[in-house]
PDB file of C-alpha atoms in Angstrom:
ATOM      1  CA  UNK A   1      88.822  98.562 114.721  1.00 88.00           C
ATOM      2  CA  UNK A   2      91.375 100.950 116.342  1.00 94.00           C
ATOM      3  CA  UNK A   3      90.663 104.886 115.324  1.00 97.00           C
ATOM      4  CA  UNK A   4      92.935 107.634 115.943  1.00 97.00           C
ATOM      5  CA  UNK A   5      90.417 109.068 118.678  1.00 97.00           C
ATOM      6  CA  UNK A   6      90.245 105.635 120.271  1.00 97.00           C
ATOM      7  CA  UNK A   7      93.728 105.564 120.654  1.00 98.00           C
ATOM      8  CA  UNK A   8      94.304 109.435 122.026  1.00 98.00           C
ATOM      9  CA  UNK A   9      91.063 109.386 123.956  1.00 97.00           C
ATOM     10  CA  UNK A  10      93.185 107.157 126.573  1.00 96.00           C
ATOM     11  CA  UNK A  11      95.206 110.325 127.472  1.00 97.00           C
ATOM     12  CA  UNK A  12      94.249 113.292 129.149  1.00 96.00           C
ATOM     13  CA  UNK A  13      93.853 116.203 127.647  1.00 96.00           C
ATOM     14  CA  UNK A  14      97.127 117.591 127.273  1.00 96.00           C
ATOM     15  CA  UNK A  15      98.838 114.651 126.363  1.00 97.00           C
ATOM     16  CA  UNK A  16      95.422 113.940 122.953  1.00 97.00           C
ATOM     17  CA  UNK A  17      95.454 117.369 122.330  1.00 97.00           C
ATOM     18  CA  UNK A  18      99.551 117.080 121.524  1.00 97.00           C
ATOM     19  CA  UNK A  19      98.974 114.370 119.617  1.00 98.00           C
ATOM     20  CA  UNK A  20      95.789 116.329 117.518  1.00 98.00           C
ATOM     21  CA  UNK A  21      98.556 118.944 116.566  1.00 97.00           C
ATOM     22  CA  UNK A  22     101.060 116.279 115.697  1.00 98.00           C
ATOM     23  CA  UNK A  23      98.632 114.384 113.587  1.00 98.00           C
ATOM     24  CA  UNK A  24      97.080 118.058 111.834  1.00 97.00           C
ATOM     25  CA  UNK A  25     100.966 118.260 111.488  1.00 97.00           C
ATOM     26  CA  UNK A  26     101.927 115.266 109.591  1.00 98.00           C
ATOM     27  CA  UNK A  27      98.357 115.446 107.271  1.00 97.00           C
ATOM     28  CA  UNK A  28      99.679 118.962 106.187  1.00 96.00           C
ATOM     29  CA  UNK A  29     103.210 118.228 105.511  1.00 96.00           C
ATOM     30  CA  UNK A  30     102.411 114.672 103.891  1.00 97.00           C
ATOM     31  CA  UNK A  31      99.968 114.883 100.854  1.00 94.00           C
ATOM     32  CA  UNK A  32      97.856 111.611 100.566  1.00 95.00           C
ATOM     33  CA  UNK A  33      99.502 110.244 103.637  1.00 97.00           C
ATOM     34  CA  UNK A  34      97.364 107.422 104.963  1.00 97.00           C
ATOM     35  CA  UNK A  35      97.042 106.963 108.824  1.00 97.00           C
ATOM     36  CA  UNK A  36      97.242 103.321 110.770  1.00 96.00           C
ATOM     37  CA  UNK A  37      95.886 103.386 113.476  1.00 97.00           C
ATOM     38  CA  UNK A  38      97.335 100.156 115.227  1.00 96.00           C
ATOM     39  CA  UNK A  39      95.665  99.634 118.860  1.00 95.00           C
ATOM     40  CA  UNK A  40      97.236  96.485 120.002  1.00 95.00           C
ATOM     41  CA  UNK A  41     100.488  98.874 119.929  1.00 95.00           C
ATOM     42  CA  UNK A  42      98.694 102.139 120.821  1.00 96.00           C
ATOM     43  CA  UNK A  43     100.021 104.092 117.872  1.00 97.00           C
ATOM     44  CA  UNK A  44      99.455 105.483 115.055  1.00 98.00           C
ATOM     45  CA  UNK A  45     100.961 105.084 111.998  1.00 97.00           C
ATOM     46  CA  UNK A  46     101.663 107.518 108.758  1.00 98.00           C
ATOM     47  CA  UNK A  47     102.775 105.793 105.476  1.00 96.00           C
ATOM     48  CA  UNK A  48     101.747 105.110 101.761  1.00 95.00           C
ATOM     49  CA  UNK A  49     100.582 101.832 102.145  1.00 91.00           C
ATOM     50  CA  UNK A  50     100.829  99.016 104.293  1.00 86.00           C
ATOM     51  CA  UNK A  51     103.665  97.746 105.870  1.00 84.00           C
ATOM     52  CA  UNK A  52     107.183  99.009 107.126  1.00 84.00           C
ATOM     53  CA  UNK A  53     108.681  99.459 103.927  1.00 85.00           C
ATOM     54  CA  UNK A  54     105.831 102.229 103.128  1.00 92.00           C
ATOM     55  CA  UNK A  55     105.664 103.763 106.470  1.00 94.00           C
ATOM     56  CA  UNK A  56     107.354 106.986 107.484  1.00 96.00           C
ATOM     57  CA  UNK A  57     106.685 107.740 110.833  1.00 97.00           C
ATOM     58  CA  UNK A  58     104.604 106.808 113.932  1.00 97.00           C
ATOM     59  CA  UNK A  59     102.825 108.877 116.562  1.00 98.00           C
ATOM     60  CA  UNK A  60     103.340 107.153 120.125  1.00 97.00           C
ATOM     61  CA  UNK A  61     101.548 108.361 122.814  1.00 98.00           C
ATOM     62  CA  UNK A  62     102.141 107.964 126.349  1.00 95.00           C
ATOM     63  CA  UNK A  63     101.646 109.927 130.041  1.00 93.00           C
ATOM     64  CA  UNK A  64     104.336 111.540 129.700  1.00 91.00           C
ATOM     65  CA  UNK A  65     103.606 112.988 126.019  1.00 93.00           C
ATOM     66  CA  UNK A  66     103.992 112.163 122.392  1.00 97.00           C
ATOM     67  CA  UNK A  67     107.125 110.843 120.466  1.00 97.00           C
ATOM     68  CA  UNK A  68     106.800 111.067 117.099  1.00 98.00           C
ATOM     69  CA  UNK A  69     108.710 107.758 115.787  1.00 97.00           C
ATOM     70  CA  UNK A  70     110.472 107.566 112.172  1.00 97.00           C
ATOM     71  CA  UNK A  71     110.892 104.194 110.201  1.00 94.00           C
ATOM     72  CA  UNK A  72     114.753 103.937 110.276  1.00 92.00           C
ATOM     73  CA  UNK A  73     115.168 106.980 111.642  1.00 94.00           C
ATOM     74  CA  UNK A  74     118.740 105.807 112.508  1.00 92.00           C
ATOM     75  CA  UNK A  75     119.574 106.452 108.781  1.00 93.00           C
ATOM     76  CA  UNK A  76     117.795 110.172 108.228  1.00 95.00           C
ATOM     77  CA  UNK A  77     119.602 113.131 108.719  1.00 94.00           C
ATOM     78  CA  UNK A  78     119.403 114.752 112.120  1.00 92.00           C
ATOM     79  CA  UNK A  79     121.706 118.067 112.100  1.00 90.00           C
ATOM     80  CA  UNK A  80     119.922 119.513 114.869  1.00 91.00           C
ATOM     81  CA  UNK A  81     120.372 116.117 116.843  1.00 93.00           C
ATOM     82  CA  UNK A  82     116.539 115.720 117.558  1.00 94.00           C
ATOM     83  CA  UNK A  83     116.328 111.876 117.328  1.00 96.00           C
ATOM     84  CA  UNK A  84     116.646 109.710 120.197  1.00 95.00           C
ATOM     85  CA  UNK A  85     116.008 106.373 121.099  1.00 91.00           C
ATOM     86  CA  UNK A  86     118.709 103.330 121.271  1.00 86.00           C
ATOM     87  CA  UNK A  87     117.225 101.233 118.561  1.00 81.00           C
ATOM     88  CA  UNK A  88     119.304  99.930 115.278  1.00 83.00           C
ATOM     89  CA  UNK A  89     116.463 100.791 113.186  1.00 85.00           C
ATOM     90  CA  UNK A  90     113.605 103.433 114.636  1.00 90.00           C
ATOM     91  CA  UNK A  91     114.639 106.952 116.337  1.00 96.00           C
ATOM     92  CA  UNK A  92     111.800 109.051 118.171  1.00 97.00           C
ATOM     93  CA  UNK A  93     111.829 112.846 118.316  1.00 97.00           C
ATOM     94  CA  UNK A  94     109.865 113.739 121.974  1.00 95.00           C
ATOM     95  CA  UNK A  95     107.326 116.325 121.728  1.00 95.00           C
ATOM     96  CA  UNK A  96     106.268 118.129 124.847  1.00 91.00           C
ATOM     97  CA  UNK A  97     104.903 121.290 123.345  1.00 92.00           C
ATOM     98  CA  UNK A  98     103.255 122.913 120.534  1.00 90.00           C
ATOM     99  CA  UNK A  99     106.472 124.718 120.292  1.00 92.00           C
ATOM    100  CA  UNK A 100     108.152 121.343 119.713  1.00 91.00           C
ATOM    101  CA  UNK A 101     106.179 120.814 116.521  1.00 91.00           C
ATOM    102  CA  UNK A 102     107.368 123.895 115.109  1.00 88.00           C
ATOM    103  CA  UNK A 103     110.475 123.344 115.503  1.00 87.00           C
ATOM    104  CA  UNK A 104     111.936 123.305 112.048  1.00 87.00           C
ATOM    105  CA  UNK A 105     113.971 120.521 112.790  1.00 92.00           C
ATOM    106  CA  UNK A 106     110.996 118.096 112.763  1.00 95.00           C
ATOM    107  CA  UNK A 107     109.753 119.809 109.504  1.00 94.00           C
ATOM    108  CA  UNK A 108     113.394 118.898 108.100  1.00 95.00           C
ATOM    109  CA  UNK A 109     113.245 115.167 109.969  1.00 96.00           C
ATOM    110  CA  UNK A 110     109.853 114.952 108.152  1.00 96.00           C
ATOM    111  CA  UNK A 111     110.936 115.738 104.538  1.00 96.00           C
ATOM    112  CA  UNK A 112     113.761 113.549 105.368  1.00 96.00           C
ATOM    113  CA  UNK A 113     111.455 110.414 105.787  1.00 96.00           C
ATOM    114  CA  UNK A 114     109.638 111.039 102.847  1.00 96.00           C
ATOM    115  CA  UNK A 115     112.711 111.272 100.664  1.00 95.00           C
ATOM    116  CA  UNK A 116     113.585 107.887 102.316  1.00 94.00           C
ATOM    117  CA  UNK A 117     110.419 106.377 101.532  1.00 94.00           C
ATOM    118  CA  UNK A 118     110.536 107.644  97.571  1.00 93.00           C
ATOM    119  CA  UNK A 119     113.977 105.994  97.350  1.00 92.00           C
ATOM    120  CA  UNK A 120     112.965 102.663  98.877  1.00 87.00           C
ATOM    121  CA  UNK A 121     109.706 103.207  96.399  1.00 84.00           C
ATOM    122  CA  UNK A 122     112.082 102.876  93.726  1.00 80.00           C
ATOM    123  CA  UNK A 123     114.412 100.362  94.576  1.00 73.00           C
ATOM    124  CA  UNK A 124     110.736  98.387  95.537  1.00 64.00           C
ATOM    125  CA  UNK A 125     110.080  98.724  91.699  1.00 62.00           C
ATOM    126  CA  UNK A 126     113.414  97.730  90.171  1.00 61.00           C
TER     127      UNK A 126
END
């Protein structure tokens, strides 16, 4: 079974140690979140149960760095024009830095999701 260390520990340093401070990140921002580690994709999932209609957002590593995905991203809010990616569903936000994850942006892209999830929640239980 896939772990969140098995997954970063395929990195070098820089590149798990990113993804550590995304992860501390998105445990402090999201109460209760539950993580998904998925290794067959090599990423890591954040939601509130399982599925894509309960996930929020995805940490993707690679050499280059981490992207931290969003579940239709493509419909959130992005003032600050973080998101990229050319898919009709998922956007990415690339982080390179520590800095990066600071950036209040993300914080805002991050509340964003969650508000997205909470509606779909409800339509869910209609």
């Amino acid at each position: 079974m896939a772990t969140v260390e098995s997954i970063l520990s395929k990195y070098n340093e820089e590149v798990s140690s990113l993804g550590y401070q995304v992860r501390g990140f998105l445990l402090k921002e999201l109460k209760e979140i539950i993580e998904y580690p998925d290794g067959p994709a090599n990423i890591i999932g954040y939601g509130y149960g399982p599925g894509y209609k309960a996930l929020l957002c995805t940490i993707i590593p690679s050499k280059k760095g981490i992207k931290l995905g969003f579940y239709k991203g493509s419909e959130l809010p992005d003032p600050k024009k973080l998101l990229t990616g050319s898919g009709k569903v998922h956007r990415y936000v690339e982080i390179r830095s520590e800095d990066d994850i600071k950036n209040t942006g993300i914080k805002r892209l991050v509340a964003e999701a969650l508000k997205a999830y909470e509606a779909r929640k409800i339509k869910m239980h209609r």
